[in-house]
Short mmCIF file of C-alpha atoms in Angstrom, two decimals:
data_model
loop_
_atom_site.label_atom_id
_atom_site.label_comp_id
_atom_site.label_asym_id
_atom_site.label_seq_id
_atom_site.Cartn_x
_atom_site.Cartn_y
_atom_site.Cartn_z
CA UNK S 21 5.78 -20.55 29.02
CA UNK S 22 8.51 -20.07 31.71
CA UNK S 23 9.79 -16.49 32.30
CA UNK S 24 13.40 -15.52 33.36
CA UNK S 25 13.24 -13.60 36.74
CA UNK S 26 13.92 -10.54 34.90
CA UNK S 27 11.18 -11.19 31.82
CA UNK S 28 8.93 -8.71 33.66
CA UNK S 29 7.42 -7.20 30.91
CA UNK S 30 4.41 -8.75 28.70
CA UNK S 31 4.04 -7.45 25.16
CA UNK S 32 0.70 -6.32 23.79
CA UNK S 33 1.08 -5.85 19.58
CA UNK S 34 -1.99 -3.87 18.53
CA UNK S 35 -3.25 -5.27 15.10
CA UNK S 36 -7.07 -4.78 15.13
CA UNK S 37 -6.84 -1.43 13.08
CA UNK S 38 -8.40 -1.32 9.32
CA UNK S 39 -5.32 0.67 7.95
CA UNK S 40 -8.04 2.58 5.79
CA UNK S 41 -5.48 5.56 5.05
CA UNK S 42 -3.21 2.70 3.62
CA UNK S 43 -6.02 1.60 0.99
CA UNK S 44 -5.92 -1.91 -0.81
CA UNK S 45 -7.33 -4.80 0.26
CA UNK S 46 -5.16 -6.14 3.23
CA UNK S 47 -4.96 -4.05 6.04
CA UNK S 48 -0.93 -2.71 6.06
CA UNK S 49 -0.34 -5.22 9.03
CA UNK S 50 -1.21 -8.37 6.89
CA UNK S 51 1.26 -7.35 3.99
CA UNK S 52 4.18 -9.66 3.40
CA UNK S 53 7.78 -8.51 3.43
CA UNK S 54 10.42 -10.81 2.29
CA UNK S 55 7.71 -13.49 3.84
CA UNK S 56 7.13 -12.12 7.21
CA UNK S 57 3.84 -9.97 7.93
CA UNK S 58 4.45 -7.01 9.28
CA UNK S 59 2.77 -7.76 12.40
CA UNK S 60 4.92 -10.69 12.21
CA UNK S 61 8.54 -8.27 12.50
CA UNK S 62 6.24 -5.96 14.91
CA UNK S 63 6.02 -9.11 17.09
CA UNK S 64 9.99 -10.19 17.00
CA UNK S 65 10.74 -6.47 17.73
CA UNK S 66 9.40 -6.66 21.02
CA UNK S 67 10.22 -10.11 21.44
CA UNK S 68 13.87 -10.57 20.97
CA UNK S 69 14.18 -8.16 23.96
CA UNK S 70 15.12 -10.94 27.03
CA UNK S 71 12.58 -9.02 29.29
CA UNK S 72 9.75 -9.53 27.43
CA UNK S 73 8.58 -13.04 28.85
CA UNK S 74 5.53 -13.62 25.75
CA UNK S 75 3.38 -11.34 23.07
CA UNK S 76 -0.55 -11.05 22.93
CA UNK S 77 -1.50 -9.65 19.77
CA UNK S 78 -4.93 -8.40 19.11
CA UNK S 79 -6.96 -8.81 15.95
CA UNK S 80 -10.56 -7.28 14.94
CA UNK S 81 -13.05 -9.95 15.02
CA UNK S 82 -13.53 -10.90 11.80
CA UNK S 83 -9.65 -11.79 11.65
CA UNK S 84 -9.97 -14.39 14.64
CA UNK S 85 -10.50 -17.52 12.52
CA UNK S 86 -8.01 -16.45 9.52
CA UNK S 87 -4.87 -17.20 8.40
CA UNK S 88 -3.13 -14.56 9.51
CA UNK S 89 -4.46 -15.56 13.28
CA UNK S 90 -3.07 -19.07 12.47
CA UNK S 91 0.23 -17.99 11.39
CA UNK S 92 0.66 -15.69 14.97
CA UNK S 93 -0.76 -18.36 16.88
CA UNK S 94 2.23 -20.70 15.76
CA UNK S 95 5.30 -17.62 16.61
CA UNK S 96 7.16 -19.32 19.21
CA UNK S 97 6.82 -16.37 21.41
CA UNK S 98 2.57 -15.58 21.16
CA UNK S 99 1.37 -16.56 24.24
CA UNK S 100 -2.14 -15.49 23.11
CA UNK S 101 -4.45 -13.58 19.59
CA UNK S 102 -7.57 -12.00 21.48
CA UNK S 103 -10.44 -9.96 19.68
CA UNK S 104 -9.78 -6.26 20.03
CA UNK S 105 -12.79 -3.74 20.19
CA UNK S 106 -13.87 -0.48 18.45
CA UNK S 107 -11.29 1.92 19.33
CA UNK S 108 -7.24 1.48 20.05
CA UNK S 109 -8.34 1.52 24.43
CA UNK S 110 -10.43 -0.81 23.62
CA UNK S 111 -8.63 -3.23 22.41
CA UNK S 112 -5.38 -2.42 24.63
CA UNK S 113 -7.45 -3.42 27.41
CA UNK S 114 -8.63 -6.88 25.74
CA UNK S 115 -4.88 -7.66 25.18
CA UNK S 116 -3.87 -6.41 29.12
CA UNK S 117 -6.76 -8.85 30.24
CA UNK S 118 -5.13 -11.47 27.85
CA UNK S 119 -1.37 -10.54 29.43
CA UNK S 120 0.22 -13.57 32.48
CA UNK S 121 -0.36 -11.38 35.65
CA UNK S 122 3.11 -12.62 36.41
CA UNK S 123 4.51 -10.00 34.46
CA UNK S 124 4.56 -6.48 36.42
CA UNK S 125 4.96 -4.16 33.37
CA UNK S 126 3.91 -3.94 29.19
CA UNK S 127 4.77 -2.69 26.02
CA UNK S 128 1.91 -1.80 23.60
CA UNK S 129 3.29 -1.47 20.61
CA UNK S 130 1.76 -0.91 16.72
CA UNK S 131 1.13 -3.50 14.54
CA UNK S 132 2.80 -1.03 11.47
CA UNK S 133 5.89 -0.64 12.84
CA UNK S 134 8.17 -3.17 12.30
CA UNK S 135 11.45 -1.65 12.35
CA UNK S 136 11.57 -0.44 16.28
CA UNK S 137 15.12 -1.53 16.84
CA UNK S 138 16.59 -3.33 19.87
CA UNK S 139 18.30 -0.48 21.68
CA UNK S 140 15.28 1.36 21.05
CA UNK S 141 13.01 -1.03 22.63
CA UNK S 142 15.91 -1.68 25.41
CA UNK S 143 15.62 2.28 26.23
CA UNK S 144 11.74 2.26 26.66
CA UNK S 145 12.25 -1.06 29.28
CA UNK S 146 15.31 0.64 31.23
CA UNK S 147 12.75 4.07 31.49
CA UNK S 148 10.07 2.32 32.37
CA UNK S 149 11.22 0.64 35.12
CA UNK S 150 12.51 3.53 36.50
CA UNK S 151 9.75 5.60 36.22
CA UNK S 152 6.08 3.73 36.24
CA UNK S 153 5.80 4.60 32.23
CA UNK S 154 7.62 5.81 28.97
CA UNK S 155 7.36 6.07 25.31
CA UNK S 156 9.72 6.92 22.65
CA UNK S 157 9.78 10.56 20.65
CA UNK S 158 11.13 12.18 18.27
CA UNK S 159 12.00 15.92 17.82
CA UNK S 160 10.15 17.62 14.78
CA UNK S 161 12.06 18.81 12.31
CA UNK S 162 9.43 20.99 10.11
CA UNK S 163 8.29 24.18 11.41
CA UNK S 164 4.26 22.90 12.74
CA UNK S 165 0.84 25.44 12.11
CA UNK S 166 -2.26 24.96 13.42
CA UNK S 167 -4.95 25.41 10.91
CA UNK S 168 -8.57 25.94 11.18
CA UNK S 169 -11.12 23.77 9.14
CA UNK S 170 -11.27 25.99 6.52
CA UNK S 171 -7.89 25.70 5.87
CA UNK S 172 -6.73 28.63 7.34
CA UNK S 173 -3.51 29.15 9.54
CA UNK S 174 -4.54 30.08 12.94
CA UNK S 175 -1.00 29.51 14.51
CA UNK S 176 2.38 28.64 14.44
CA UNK S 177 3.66 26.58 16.89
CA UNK S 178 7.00 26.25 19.31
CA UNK S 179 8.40 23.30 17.56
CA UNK S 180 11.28 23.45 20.63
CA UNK S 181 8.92 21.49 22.93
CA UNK S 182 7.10 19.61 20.68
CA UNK S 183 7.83 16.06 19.46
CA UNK S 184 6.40 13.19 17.90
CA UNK S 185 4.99 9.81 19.87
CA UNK S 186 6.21 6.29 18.92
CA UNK S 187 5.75 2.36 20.03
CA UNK S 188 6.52 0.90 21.79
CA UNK S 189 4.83 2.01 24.87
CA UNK S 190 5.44 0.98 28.57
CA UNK S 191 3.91 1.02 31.45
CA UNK S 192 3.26 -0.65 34.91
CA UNK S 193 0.83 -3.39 33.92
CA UNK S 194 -1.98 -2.47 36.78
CA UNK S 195 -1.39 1.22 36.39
CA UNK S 196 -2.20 1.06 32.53
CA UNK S 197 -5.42 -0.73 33.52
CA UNK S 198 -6.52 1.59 35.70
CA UNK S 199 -6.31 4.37 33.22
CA UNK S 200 -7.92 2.73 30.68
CA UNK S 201 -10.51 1.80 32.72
CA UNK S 202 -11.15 5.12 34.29
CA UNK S 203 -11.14 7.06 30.75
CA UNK S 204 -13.08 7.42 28.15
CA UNK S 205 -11.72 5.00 25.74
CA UNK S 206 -12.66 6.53 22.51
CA UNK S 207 -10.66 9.94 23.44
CA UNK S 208 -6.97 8.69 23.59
CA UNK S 209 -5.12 8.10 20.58
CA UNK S 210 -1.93 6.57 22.58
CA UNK S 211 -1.56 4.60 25.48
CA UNK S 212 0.55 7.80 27.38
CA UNK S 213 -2.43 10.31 26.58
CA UNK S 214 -4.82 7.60 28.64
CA UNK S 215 -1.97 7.50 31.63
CA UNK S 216 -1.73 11.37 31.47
CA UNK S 217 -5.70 11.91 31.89
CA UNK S 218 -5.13 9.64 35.02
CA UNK S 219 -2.56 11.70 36.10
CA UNK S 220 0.07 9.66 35.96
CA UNK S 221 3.82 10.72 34.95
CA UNK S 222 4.90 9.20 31.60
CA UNK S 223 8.80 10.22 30.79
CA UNK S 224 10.18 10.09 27.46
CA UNK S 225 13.29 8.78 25.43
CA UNK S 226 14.93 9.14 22.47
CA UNK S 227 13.10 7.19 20.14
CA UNK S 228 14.24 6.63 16.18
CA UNK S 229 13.38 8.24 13.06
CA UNK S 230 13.24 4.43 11.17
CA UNK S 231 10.92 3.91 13.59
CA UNK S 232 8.03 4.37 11.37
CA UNK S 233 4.27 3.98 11.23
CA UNK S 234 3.03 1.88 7.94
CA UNK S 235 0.41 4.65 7.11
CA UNK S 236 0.87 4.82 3.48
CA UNK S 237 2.53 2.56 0.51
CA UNK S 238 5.55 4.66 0.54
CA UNK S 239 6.18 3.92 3.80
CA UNK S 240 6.12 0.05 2.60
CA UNK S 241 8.46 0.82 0.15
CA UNK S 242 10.79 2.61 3.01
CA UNK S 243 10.34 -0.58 5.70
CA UNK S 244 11.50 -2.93 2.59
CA UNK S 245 14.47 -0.71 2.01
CA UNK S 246 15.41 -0.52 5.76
CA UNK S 247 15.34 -4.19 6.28
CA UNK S 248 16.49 -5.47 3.33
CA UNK S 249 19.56 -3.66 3.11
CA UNK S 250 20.23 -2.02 -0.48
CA UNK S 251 18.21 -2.69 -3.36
CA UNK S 252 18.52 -3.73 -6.80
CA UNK S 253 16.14 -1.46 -9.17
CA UNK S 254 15.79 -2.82 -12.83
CA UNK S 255 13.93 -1.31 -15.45
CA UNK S 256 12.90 -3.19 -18.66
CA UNK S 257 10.66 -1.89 -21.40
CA UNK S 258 8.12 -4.52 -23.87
CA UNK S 259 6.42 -3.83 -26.96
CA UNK S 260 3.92 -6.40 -28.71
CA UNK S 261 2.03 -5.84 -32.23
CA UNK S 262 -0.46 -8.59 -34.04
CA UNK S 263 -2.50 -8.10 -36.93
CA UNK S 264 -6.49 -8.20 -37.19
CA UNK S 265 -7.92 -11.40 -37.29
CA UNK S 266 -11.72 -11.04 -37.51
CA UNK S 267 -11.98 -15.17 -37.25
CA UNK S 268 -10.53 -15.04 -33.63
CA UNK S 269 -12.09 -12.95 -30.36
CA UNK S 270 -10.57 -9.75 -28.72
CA UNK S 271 -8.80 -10.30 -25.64
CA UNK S 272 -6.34 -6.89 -24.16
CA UNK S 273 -5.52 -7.29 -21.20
CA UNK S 274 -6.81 -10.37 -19.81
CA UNK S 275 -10.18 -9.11 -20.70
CA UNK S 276 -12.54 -10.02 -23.70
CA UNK S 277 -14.03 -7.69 -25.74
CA UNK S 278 -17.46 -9.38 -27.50
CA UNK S 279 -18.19 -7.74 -31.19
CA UNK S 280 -14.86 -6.66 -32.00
CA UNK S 281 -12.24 -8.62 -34.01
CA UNK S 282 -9.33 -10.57 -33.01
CA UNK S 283 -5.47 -10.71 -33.52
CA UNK S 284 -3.63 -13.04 -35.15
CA UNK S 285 -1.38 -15.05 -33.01
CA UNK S 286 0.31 -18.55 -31.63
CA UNK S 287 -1.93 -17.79 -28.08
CA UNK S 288 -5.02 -15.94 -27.76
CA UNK S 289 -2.78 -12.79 -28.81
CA UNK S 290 -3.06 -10.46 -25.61
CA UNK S 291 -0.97 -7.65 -26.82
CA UNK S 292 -1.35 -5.96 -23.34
CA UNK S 293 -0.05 -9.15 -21.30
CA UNK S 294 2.87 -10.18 -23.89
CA UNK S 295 4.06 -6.82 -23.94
CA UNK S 296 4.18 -6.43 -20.33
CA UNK S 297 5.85 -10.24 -19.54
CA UNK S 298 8.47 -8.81 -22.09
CA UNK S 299 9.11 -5.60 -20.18
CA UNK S 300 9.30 -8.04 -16.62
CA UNK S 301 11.22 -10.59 -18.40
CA UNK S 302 13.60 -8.04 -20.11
CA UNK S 303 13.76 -5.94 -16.49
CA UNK S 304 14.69 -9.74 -14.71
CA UNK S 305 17.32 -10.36 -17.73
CA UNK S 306 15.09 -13.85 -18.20
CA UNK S 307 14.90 -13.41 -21.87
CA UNK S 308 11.58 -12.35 -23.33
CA UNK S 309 7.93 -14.57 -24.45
CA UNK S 310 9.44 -15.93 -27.71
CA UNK S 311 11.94 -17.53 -26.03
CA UNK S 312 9.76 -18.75 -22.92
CA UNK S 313 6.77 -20.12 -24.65
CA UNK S 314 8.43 -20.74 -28.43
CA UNK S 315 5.47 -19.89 -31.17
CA UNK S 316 6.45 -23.81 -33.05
CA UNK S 317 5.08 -25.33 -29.44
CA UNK S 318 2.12 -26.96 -29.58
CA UNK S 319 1.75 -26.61 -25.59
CA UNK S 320 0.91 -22.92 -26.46
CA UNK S 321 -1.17 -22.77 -29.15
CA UNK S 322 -4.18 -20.92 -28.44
CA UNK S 323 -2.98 -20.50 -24.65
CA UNK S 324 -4.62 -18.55 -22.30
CA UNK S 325 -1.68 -15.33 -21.96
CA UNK S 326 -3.44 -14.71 -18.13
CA UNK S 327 -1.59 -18.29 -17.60
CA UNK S 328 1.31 -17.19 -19.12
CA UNK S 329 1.36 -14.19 -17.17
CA UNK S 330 1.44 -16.34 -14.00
CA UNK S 331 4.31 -18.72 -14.96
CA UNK S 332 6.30 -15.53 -15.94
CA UNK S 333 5.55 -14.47 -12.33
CA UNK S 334 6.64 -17.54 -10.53
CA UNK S 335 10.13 -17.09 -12.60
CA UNK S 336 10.54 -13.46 -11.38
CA UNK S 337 9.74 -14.79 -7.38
CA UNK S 338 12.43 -17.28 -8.11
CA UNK S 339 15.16 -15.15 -8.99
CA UNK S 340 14.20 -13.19 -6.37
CA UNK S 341 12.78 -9.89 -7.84
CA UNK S 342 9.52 -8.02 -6.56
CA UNK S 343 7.22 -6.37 -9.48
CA UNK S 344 7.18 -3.00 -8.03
CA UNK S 345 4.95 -1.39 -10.94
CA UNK S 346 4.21 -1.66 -14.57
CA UNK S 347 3.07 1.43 -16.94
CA UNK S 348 0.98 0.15 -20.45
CA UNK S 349 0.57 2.13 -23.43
CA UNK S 350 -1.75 0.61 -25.99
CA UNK S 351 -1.86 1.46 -29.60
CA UNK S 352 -5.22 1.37 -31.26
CA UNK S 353 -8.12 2.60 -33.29
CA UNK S 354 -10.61 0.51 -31.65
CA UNK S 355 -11.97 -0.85 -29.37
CA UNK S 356 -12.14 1.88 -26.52
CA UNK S 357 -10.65 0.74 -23.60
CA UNK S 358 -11.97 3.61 -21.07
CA UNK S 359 -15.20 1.74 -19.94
CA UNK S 360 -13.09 -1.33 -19.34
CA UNK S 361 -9.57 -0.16 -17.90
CA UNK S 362 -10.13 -0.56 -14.45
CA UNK S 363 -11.12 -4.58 -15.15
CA UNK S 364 -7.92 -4.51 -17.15
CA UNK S 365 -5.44 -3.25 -14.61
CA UNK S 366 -7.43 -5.66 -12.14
CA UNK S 367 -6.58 -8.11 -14.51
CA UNK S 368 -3.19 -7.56 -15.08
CA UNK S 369 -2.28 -6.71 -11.59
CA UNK S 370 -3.84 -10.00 -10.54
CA UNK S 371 -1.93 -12.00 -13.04
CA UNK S 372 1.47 -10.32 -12.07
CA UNK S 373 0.22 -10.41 -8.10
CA UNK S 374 0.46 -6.46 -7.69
CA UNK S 375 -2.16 -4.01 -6.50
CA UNK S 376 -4.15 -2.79 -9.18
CA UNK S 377 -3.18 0.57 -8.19
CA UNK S 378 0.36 -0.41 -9.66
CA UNK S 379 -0.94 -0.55 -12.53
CA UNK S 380 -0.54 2.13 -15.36
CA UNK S 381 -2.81 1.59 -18.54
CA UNK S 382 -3.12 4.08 -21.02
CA UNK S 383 -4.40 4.08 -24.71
CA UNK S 384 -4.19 6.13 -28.30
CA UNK S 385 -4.78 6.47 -30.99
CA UNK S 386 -3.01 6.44 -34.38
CA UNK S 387 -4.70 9.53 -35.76
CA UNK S 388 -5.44 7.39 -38.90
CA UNK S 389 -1.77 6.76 -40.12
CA UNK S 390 -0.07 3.48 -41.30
CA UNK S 391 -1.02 0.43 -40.55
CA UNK S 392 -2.35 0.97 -37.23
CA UNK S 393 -4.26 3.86 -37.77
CA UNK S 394 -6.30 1.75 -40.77
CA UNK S 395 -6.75 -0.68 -38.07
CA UNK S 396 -5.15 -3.41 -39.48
CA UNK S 397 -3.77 -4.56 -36.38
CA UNK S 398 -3.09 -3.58 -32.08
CA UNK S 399 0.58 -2.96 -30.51
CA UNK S 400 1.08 -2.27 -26.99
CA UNK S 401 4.36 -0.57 -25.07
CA UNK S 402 5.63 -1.66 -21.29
CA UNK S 403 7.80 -0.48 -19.14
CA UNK S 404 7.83 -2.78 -15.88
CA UNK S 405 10.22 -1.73 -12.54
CA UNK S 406 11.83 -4.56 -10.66
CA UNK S 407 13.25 -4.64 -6.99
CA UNK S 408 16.02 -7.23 -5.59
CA UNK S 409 17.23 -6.83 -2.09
#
């Protein structure tokens, strides 16, 4: 790759962390936004910058052979995806051994934090250059205590001098190295700290308050919002009800219950599922289930409502919502659902492509009265939120 005589700088994305504050399955790096992976916008923030000749980003070891290394290895402006190691230095130092040693200076920056603008990134070059190394900060705006493990406050601090660290980080290239390599790599949390046990002067500059760290799913939420522009929030409630039909098996919520009866229905009667594709469709303004998958059409008798599920997803993605979270109330004597709920929710969120943990699932009882309390049949309530950028 040819380099500008002013691309000086190398780019080092850090994306070898577990994200095990985040929780889910996939790491907060290796979550999609609008398409992109957030590693993926962590990359182009450092690599729209005209300095920044190339990126190496740096993966644990078990994501080496993935997709996700397949999709960074095609960016047009990834020189390199190296292993990391077992701490943050560790794995700085694979990606500085990774770096062209044509380029004098670097910019580590995190994985999670895809929003670092231009300017901001333009700031930490200009400083850097000047001065050996700089980072971005930010002032703190709530009044900071130090508190002892037992919970108790031991003191409160001068907020005045304190602020917070961001990415991304630069440094002389060599210098960096050095410091790394004469630290112990498990004690520094941040490139600067390692520079600063060196003795090395790191300055600062004003870095951004949208320049956040992906730590938890609200933070997600926040990094949508901030690059999508506004958003479009729809709300859209579904209710479903079928009578007991002891010929035909149980299935709520994508799950089968053996030794309990059925419900009476066109498809395999999933109260749970039809009443929340009616709260997405009704949220999307698609129309609802009766009008999707008509109860006269042969094509859905006895149909699998997991299946319907997914084709009620695919026309949501197309219109260009995002199922932020649905909430399920289900109305029954029998059978208990407690044992069972968190298969359901798996079940649901996997046929709506959601996190289980956006998944609400509740059940009651009709305390004996009317038809549903003589358990002559199931209902369930829905209310599903939508987002549109």
């Amino acid at each position: 790759m040819s380099r500008t005589s002013s691309a000086d700088f190398a780019g080092i994305v850090v994306a070898a962390g577990r994200a095990e504050r985040f929780g889910g399955p996939q790491p907060k790096q290796f979550l999609e936004i609008d398409g992109r992976l957030v590693v993926e916008l962590s990359v182009d923030a450092l690599a729209r910058e005209a300095a920044v000749d190339s990126v190496v980003v740096v993966l644990a070891a078990d994501r080496m052979d993935g997709e996700y290394a397949t999709r960074l290895r095609a960016h047009p402006r990834v020189s390199k995806v190296v292993e990391g190691g077992a701490t943050r230095a560790d794995s700085v130092a694979a990606g500085l051994a990774a770096v062209d040693p044509g380029c004098r200076y670097v910019l580590v920056h995190d994985a999670a934090r895809p929003m670092a603008s231009a300017e901001l990134v333009a700031r930490v070059i200009e400083a850097t250059r000047a001065h050996g190394a700089a980072i971005p900060v930010v002032a703190l705006s709530d009044t900071v205590k130090r508190v002892a493990e037992d919970g108790r406050i031991e003191a409160t601090l001068d907020r005045a001098t304190l602020r917070s660290a961001q990415t991304p980080q630069g440094a002389l290239r060599e210098r960096l190295a050095d410091a790394l390599a004469a630290t112990e790599r498990g004690a520094h949390t941040d490139e600067a700290a390692a520079l600063e046990a060196a003795g090395q002067r790191v300055v600062t500059v004003e870095g951004e308050a949208a320049n956040i760290k992906i730590t938890r799913a609200a933070d997600l939420e926040q990094v949508r919002r901030g690059l999508g522009g506004d958003v479009d929030l729809r709300v859209g409630s579904g209710f479903d009800i079928h009578r007991i039909d002891a010929a035909r098996p149980l299935v709520l919520g994508g799950i089968r219950f053996e030794n309990e009866p059925g419900l009476a229905g066109h498809s395999d009667a999933d109260v749970v599922l039809h009443a929340a594709m009616d709260a997405v469709l009704g949220a999307a303004g698609l129309g609802d289930i009766g009008t999707l998958f008509p109860p006269g059409d042969d094509r859905w008798a006895g149909a699998d409502s997991f299946g319907l599920a997914e084709i009620v997803r695919a026309k949501i993605d197309d219109a260009g919502f995002r199922l932020v979270n649905l909430d399920l109330t289900l109305l029954a004597e029998r059978p208990k659902i407690g044992p069972r709920a968190g298969e359901m929710r798996a079940r649901v969120a996997a046929a709506f492509g959601i996190e289980p943990s956006r998944v609400g699932l509740k059940a009651t009882t009709l305390e004996r009265l009317g038809s549903l309390g003589r358990h002559e049949g199931i209902a369930c309530q829905a209310v599903a939120l939508l987002s549109r950028t």
